[in-house]
XYZ file of C-alpha atoms in Angstrom:
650
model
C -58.083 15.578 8.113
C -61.389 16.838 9.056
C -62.197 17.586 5.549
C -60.870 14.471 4.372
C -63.044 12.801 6.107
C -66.141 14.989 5.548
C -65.682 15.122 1.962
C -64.084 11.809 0.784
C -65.607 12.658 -2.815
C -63.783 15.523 -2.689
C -60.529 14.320 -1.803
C -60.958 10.848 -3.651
C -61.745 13.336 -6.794
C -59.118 15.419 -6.404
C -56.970 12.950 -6.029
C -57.564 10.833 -9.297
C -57.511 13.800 -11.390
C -53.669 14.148 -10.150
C -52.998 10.588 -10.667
C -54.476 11.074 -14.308
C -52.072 14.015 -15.018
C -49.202 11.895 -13.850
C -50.391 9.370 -16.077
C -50.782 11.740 -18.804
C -47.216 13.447 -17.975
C -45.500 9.877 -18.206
C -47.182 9.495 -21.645
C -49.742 6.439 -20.873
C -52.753 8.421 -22.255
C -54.567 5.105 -23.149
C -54.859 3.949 -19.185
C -55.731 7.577 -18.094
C -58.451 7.448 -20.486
C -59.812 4.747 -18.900
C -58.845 5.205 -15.295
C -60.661 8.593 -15.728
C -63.821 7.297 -17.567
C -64.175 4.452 -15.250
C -64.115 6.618 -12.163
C -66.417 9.576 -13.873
C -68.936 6.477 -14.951
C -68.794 5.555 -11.549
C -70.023 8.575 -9.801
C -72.405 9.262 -12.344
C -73.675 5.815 -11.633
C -74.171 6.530 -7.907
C -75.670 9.911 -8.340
C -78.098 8.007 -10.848
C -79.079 5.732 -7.878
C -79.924 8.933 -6.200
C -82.278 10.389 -8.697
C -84.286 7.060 -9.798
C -85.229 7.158 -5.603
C -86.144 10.313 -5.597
C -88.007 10.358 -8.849
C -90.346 7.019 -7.762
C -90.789 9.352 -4.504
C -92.545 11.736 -7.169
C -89.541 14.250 -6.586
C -88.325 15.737 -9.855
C -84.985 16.721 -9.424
C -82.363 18.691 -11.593
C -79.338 15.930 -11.099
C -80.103 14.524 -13.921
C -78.113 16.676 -16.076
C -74.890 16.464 -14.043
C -75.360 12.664 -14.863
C -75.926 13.285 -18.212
C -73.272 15.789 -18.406
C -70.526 13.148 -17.604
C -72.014 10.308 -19.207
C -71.471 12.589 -22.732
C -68.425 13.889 -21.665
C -66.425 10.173 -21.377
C -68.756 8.692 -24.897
C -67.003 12.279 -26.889
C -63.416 11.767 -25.014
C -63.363 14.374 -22.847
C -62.298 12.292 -20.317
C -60.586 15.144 -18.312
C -64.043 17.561 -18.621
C -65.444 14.207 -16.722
C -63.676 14.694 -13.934
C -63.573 18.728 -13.449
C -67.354 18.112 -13.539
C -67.147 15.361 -10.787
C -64.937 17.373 -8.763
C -67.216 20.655 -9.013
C -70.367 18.438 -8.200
C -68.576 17.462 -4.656
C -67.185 20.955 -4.389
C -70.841 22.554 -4.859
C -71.444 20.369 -1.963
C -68.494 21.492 -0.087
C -69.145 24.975 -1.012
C -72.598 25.377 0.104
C -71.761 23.643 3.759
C -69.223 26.547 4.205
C -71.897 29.335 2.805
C -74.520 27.682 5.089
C -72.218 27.750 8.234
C -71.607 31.154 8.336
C -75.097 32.008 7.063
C -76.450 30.308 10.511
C -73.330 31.977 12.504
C -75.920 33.776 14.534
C -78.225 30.584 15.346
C -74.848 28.277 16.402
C -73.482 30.994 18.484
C -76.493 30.591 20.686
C -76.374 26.765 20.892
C -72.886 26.933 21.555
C -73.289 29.265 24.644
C -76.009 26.662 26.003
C -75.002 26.408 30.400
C -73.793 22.837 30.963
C -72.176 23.505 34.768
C -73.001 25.704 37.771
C -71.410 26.389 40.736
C -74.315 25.643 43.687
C -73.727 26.778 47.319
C -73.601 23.321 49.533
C -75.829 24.550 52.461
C -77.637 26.851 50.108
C -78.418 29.841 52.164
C -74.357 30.984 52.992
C -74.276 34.870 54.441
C -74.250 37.678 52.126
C -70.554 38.572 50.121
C -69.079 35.644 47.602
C -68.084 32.796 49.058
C -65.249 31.080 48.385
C -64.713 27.979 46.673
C -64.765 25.561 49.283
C -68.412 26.818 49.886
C -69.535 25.492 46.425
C -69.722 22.650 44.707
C -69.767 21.982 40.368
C -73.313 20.345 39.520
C -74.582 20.034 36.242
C -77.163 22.964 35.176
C -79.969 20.150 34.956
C -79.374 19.000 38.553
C -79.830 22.435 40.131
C -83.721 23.580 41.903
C -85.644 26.454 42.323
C -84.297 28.245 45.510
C -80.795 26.971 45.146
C -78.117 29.704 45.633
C -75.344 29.794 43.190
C -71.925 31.570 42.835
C -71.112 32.963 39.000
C -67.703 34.206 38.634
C -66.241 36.842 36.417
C -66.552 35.819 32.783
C -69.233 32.803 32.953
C -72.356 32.733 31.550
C -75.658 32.595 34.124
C -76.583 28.814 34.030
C -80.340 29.515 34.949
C -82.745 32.537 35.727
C -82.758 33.908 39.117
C -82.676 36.984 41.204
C -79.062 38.632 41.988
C -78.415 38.668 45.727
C -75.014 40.399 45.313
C -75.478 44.321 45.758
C -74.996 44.670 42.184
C -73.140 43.488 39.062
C -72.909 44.074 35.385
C -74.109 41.743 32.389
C -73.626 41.495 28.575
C -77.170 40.264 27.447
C -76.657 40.727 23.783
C -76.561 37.187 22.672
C -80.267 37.065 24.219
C -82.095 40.648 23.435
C -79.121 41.972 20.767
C -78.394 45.303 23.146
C -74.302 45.760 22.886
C -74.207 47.825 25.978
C -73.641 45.914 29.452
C -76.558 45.851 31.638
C -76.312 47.065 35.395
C -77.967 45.356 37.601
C -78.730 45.343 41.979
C -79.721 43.269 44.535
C -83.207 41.800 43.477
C -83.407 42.218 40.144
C -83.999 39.421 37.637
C -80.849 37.707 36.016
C -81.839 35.727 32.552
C -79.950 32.482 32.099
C -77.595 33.512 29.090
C -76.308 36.041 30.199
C -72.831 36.918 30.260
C -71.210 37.854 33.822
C -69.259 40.727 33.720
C -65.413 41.015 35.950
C -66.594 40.392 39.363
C -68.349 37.035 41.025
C -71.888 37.933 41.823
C -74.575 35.265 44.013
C -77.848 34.509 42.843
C -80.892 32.367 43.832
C -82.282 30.421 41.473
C -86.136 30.773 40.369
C -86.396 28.357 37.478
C -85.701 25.108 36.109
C -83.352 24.640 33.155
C -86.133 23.529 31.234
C -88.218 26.396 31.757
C -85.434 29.317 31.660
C -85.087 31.961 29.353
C -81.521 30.674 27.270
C -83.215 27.085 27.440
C -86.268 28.509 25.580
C -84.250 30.698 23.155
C -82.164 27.613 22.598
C -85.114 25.546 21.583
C -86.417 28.125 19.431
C -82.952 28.359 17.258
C -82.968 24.600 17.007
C -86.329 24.488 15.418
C -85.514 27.014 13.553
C -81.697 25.693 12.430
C -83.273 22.589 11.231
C -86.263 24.175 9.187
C -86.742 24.080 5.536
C -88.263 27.201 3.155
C -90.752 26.302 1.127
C -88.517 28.608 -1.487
C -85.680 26.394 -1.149
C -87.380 23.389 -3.142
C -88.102 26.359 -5.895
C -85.070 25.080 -7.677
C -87.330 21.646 -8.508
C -89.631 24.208 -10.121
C -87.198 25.204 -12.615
C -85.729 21.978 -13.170
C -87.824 21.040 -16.328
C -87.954 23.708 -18.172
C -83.676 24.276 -16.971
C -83.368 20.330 -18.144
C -85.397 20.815 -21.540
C -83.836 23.977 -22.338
C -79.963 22.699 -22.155
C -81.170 19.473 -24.198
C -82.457 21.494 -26.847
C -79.047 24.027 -27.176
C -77.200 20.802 -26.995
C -79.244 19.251 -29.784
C -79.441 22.293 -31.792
C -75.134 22.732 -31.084
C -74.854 19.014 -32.381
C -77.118 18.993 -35.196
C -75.674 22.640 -36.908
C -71.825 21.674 -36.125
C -72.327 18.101 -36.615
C -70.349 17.039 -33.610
C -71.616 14.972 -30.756
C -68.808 17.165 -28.576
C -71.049 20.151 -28.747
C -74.000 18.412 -26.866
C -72.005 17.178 -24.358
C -70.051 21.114 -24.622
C -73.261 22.519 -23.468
C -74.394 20.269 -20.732
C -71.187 20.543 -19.095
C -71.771 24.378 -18.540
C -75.496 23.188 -17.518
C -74.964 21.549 -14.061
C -77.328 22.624 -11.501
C -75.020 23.853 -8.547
C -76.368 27.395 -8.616
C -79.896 26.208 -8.092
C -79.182 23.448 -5.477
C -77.619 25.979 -3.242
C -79.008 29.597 -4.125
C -82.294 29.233 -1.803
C -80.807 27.510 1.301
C -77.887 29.967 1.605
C -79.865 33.045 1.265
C -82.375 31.781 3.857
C -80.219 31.142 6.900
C -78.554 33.840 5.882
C -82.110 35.744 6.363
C -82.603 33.409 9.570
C -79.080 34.116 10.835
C -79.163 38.203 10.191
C -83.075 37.859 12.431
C -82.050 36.549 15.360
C -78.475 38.845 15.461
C -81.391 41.212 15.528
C -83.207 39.852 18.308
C -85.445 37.961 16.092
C -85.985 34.559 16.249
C -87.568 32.995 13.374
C -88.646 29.324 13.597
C -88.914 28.496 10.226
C -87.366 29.920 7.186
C -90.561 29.372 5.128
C -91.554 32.148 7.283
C -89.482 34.386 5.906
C -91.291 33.948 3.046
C -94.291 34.504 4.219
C -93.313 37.732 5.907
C -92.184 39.045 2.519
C -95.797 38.698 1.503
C -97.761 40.183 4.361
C -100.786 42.560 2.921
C -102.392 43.160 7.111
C -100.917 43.242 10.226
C -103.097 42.968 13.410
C -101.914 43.843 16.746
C -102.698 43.236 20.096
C -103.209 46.040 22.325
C -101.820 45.462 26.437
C -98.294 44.830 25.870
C -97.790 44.853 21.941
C -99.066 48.776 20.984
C -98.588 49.463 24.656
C -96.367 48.690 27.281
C -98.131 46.263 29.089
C -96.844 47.854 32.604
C -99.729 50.371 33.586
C -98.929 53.388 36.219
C -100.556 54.667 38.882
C -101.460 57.993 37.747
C -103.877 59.093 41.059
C -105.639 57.815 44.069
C -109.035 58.176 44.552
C -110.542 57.648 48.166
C -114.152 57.211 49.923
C -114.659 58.015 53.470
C -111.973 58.154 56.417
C -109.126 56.783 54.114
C -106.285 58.314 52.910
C -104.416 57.643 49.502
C -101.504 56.227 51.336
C -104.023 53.694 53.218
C -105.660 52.856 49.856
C -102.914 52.346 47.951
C -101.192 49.826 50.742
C -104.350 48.187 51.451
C -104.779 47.120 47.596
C -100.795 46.345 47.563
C -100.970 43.720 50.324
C -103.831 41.928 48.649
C -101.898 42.419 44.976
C -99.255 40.696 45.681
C -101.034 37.449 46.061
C -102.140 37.929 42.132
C -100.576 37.257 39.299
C -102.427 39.465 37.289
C -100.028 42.124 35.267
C -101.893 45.114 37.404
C -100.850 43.888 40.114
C -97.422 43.729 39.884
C -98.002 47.755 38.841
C -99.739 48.221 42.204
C -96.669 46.836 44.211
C -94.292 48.851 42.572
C -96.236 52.201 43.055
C -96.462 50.877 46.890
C -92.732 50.487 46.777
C -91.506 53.672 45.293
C -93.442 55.423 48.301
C -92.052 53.001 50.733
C -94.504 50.734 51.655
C -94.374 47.763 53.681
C -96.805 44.897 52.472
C -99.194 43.302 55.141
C -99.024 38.938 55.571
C -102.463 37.878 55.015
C -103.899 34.720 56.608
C -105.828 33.451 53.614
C -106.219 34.916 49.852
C -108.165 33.650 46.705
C -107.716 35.321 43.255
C -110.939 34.961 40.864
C -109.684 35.046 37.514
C -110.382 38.062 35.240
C -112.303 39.913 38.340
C -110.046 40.373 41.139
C -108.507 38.872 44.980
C -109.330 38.790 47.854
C -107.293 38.358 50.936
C -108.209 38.054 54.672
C -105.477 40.360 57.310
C -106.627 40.477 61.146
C -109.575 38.903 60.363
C -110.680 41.558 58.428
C -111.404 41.100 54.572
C -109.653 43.426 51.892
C -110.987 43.450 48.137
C -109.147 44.512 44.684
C -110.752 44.496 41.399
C -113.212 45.398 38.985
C -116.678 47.121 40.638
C -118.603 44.359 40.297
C -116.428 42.196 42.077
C -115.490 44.616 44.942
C -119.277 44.910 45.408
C -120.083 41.799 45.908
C -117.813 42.281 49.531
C -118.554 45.984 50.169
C -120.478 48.639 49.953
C -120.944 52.074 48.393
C -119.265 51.348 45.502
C -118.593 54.016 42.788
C -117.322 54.417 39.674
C -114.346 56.519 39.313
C -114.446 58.862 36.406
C -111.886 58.277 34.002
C -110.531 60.077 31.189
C -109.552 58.451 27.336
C -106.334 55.499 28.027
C -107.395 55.213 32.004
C -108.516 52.411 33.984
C -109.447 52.292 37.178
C -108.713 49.412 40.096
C -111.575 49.367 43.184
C -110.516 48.622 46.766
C -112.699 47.419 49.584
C -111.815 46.695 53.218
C -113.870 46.006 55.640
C -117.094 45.441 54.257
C -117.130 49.314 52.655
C -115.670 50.418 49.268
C -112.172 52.797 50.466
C -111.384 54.352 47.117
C -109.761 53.685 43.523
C -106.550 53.427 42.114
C -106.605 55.246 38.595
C -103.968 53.728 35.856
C -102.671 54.083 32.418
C -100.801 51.882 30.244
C -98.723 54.177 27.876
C -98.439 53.945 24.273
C -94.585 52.706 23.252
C -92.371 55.232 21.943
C -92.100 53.592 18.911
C -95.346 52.494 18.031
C -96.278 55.418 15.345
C -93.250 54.741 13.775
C -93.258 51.097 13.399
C -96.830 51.455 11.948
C -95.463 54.147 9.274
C -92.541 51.410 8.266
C -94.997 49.025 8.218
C -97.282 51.006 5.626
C -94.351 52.257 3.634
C -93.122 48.467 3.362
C -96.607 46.967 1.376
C -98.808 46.566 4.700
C -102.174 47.728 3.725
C -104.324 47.556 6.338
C -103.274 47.558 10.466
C -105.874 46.618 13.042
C -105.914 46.345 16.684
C -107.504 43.418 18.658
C -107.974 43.739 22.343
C -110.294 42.877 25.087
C -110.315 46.200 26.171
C -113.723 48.216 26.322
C -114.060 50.684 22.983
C -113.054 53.950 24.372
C -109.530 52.601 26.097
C -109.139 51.297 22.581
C -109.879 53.930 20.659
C -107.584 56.668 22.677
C -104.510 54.087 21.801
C -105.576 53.426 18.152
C -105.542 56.986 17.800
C -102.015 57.465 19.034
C -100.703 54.766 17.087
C -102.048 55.697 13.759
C -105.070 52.623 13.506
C -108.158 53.256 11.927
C -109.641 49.852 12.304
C -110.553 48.646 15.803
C -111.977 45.848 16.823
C -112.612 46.127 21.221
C -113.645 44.054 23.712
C -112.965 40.545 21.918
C -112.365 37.405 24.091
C -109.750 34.620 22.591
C -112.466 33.524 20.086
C -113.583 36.723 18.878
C -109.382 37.454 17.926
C -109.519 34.149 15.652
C -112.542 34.523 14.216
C -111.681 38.451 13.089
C -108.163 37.435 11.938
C -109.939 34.635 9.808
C -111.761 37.302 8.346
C -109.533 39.526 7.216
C -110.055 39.894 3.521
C -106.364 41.185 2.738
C -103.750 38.486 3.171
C -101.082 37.153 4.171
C -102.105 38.415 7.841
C -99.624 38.622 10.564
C -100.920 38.952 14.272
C -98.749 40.697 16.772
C -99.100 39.949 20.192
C -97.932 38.151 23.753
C -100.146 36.831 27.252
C -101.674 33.469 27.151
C -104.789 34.880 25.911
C -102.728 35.573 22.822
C -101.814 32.419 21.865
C -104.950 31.048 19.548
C -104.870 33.750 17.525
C -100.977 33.529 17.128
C -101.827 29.733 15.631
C -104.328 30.909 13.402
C -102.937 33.486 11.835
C -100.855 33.325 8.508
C -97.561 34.622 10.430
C -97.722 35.146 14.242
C -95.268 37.150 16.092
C -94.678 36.903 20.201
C -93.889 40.170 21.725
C -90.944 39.191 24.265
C -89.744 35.657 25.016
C -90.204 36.676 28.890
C -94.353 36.766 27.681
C -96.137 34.235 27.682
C -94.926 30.706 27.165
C -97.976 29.766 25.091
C -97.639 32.947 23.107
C -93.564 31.812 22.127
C -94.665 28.182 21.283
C -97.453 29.303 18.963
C -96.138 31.960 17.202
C -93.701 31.634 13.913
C -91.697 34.322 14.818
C -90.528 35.701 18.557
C -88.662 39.100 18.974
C -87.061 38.642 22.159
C -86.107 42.335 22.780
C -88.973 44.187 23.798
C -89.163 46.381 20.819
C -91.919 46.545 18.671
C -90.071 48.346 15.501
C -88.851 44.674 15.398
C -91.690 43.496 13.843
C -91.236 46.052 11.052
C -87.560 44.552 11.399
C -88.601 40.808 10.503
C -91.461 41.949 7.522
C -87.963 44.035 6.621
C -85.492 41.124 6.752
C -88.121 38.560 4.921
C -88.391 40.885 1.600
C -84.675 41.105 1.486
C -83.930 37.673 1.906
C -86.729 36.285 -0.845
C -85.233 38.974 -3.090
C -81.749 37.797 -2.694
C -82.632 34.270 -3.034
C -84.264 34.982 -5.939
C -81.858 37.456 -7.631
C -79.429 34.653 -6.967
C -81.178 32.096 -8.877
C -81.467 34.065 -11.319
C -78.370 34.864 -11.618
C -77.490 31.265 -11.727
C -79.633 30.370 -14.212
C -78.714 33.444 -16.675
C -74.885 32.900 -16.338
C -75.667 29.463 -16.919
C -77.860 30.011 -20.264
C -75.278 32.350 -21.567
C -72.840 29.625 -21.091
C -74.835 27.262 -22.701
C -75.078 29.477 -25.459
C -72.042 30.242 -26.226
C -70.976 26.419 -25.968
C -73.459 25.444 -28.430
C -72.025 27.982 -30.509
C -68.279 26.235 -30.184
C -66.695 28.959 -27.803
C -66.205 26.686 -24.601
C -64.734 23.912 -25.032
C -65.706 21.343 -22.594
C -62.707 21.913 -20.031
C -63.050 25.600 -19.969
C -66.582 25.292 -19.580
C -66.231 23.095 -16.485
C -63.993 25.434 -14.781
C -66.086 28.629 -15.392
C -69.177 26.528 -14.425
C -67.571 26.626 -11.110
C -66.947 30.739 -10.573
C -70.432 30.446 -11.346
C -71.241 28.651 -8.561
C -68.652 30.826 -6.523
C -70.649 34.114 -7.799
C -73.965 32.902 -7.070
C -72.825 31.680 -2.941
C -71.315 35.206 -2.890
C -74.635 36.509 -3.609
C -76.858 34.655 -1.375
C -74.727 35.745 1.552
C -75.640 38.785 0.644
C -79.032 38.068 2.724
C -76.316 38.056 5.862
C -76.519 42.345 5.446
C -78.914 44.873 6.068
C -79.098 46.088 2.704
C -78.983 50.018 1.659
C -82.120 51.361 3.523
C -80.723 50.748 6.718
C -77.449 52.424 6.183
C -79.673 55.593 4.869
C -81.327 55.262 8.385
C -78.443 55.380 10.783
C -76.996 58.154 8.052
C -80.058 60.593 8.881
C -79.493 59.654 12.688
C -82.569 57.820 13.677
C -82.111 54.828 16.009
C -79.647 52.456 15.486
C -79.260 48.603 15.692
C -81.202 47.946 18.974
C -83.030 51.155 19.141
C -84.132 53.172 22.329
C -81.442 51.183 24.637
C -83.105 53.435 27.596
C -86.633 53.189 26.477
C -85.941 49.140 26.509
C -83.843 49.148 30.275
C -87.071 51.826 31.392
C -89.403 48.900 30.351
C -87.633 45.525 30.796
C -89.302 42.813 32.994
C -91.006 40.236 33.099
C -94.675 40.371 31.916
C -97.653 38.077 31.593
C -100.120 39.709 30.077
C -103.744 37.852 30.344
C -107.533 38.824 29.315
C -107.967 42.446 30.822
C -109.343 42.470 34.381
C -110.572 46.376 34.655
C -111.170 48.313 31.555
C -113.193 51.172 30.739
């Protein structure tokens, strides 16, 4: 019934054909004639309403011979070709609804998982263990706050992001970063919304909005990107005159040499345009589809395109080629204090910044177990450092300058290549340095390599960091061209430059996002970055994995080339046809029917873009990573990250 009433061409088609076969069968030809022809004449008429629209909108479209087609078919008696064509016509449409549904399996599954409930504690701050149901109350995901404790039970998706409060639990995340294993998780660690509760009802406090949590922002990002058009997909209105012109002439040429009006209408019933109509769209969400079970999300499928084309790619440094998580590496101190004094000193004023180093600060404080002092007043000065106030004594944490604008004897530490230092003052007097380094990923060197051996010309890094940081990861990494210590505008105006294009910037932080909406494709590292960095960029890998990007460049090249072998395939099967029709081989019938495994072969091969292709099953075959990669590199460096301009460099 559903069908029925999706497709009522379909069914009304299908219908009339039998009722012309039972007219046929009871030997009243003469009525079927004209119960047929009048019904064929009738759709043709409609989809001729369709095409004079579009062509005074200046849209040429290739319709025009599946009117034609049945117009010639009823004048040259081939009443029952008429309706085989009819029926394929709503069938293509049928056809290319189912391809397109499981193309964008991937993209639905996420919509369909979206939160709608949660289970909210009713005096919100209950004692620790899981209470029981009388406890809670069923309010709708929008209605819940930041701070609200709520219960999720075994086998329900986390409604919003919080922090677990249960000792521990276990979560399937794959729907949001593409990792198959379970994810273990204790008491203070981050839960995304999305996430699927494993077999035992954990608590959690809430510490963001619907609006602003992780599934809701995924969510948003696979609707843009379900209801997104490829530039490739209109490439079928490309071919349609010279398609249209060529079946004219081979029906004109069949008519004139036989001298029967049957072969022109022969021919352009073996010329109707399914294959082109659906080729493109298929094989894109099927690109779009096979992205984001990959952790991709792509918001456009004109992207896709574009990433089959990229010539540069140009990456940002903190976060992108490196982790974007710096360690403490060694304590330096001045005077009386010790490291231990230093290092909890700059932790107490850390945590009232939001600066990426400091959140590396605390957890170096932590691991030694630390206990943070309450200070009475704190300001953070953007880019430069905080300061907080505890006892009435003053406690500075930045760059030199900064610190030495509140204490004395400041020096700078000596640092070696990838180290940056952090300067502490308390007091009035400097107290020491902490000394940090931001690793290079794992699989940076390798994602450059599949880059190169994939088209990319040229790589180049753009950071704010000073040259020789830079240079020591560019090194590592494989990058020859560098381009250091560049605020927001200096990024733009170098990827505008960039001779060799399309260009595709890599990067995530708020200081990121320009340059993600200038360049020609812009990837965001992580969709717990930067929420300017998601919104501007065409593509966002939401595992933190850079191979990914060599992933997406990957997945766009196979999907253009399937969309286009499949138009091509279309069109050759259908010039053969043609062909042979305007020879006198395919009668008009025939010719309708195989006009339809036609359409059948070339669906078949635009889902084709739904696979990895053969270079990835040579990969897992020689044993390098497979589908998600490192899974304990990517637990080791999971977490939330907001990368900004670089405070202390060297």
């Amino acid at each position: 019934m559903k069908f029925v009433l999706r497709y009522p061409l379909v069914t009304g088609t299908f219908l009339a054909l039998l009722a012309v076969v039972a007219m046929l069968a009871a030997g009243h030809e003469g009525i079927a004639r004209v119960a047929a022809s009048a019904y064929a004449l009738t759709v043709a008429a409609y989809l001729a309403v369709g095409m004079a629209r579009r062509l005074a909108g200046g849209q040429w479209g290739i319709d025009i011979l599946a009117v034609t087609a049945i117009v010639s078919t009823v004048l040259v008696g081939e009443y029952i070709a008429s309706m085989i064509i009819v029926l394929m016509l709503a069938g293509g449409t049928a056809l290319e609804d189912y391809a397109a549904g499981r193309a964008r399996g991937e993209l639905t599954a996420l919509l369909e998982r979206v939160p709608q409930t949660a289970h909210r504690e009713r005096n919100g701050s209950a004692a620790a263990g899981t209470p029981t149901d009388g406890q809670n109350e069923d309010v709708a995901a929008t209605d819940v706050e930041i701070g609200d404790i709520l219960l999720v039970r075994p086998g329900e998706v986390v409604p919003l992001d919080g922090v677990l409060l249960s000792d521990s639990g276990s979560f399937d995340e794959s729907s949001l970063t593409g990792e198959s294993l379970p994810v273990e998780r204790s008491a203070g660690d981050g839960l995304m919304s999305g996430s699927l509760n494993g077999e035992v009802a954990v608590r959690m406090r809430v510490t963001a909005r619907v609006e602003d949590s992780q599934y809701s922002r995924i969510v948003a990002l696979v609707k843009e990107a379900a209801d997104s058009k490829a530039p490739m997909v209109r490439l079928a209105d490309r071919y349609a005159v010279p398609f249209t012109a060529l079946a004219y002439v081979l029906g004109a040429v069949g008519w004139i040499v036989s001298g029967s009006p049957e072969r022109f209408a022969e021919v352009l019933v073996v010329a109707t345009p399914c294959p082109l109509l659906i080729a493109a769209p298929v094989a894109f969400l099927g690109g779009m589809s096979r992205a984001a079970r990959s952790g991709i999300i792509v918001k456009y499928a004109g992207v896709l395109e574009q990433l089959s084309r990229i010539k540069t790619a140009a990456f940002d440094k903190t976060g992108t080629l490196t982790y974007g998580r710096p360690a403490l590496v060694g304590i330096r101190t001045a005077g009386s204090r010790t490291a231990d004094e230093v290092l909890q000193l700059a932790a107490s004023a850390e945590q009232y910044s939001s600066h990426v180093l400091a959140a590396s600060v605390m957890d170096a404080a932590r691991n030694r177990g630390m206990a943070f002092s309450s200070a009475t007043e704190a300001t953070e000065v953007a880019t430069h450092g905080v300061r907080a106030r505890f006892n009435g004594r003053d406690v500075v944490v930045g760059k030199p300058a900064f610190v030495a604008e509140w204490a004395s004897g400041v020096t700078e530490a000596k640092l070696t290549s990838g180290e940056l230092a952090i300067y502490v003052g308390a007091g009035g007097e400097f107290v020491g340095s902490l000394v940090m380094s931001d690793p290079i990923r794992n699989e940076a060197r390798r994602t450059l390599g599949e880059l190169k051996a994939l088209g990319v010309g040229r790589t180049v890094m753009l950071t704010g960091d000073a040259l020789a940081t830079a240079r020591h990861i560019a090194e590592e990494a494989g990058l020859s061209d560098i381009r250091a210590e560049c605020l927001p505008p200096d990024k733009v105006e170098a990827v505008k430059s960039l001779p060799d294009r399309p260009v595709m910037m890599v990067g995530d932080g708020v200081n990121d996002a320009p340059v993600l909406a200038v360049a020609d494709v812009g990837i965001a590292m992580g969709a717990r970055g930067s929420t300017a960095a998601g919104e501007s960029a065409d593509v966002v890998i939401i595992l933190d994995d850079l191979s990914k990007v060599a992933s997406a460049v990957r997945i766009g090249r196979r999907t253009v080339q399937v969309a286009l072998q499949s138009i091509w395939i279309g069109i050759g099967l259908s010039v053969v046809l043609m062909l042979a029709a305007a020879a006198g081989y395919v009668p008009a019938i025939a010719g309708a029917l195989t006009q339809e495994l036609v359409d059948l072969a070339t669906i078949l091969n635009a889902l084709r873009a739904l696979g990895p292709g053969r270079r990835r099953n040579r990969r897992k075959a020689a044993g390098s990573p497979g589908r998600y990669g490192d899974v304990a590199g990517i637990r080791r460096t999971r977490g939330y990250r907001d990368t900004g301009a670089s405070r202390w460099r060297r």
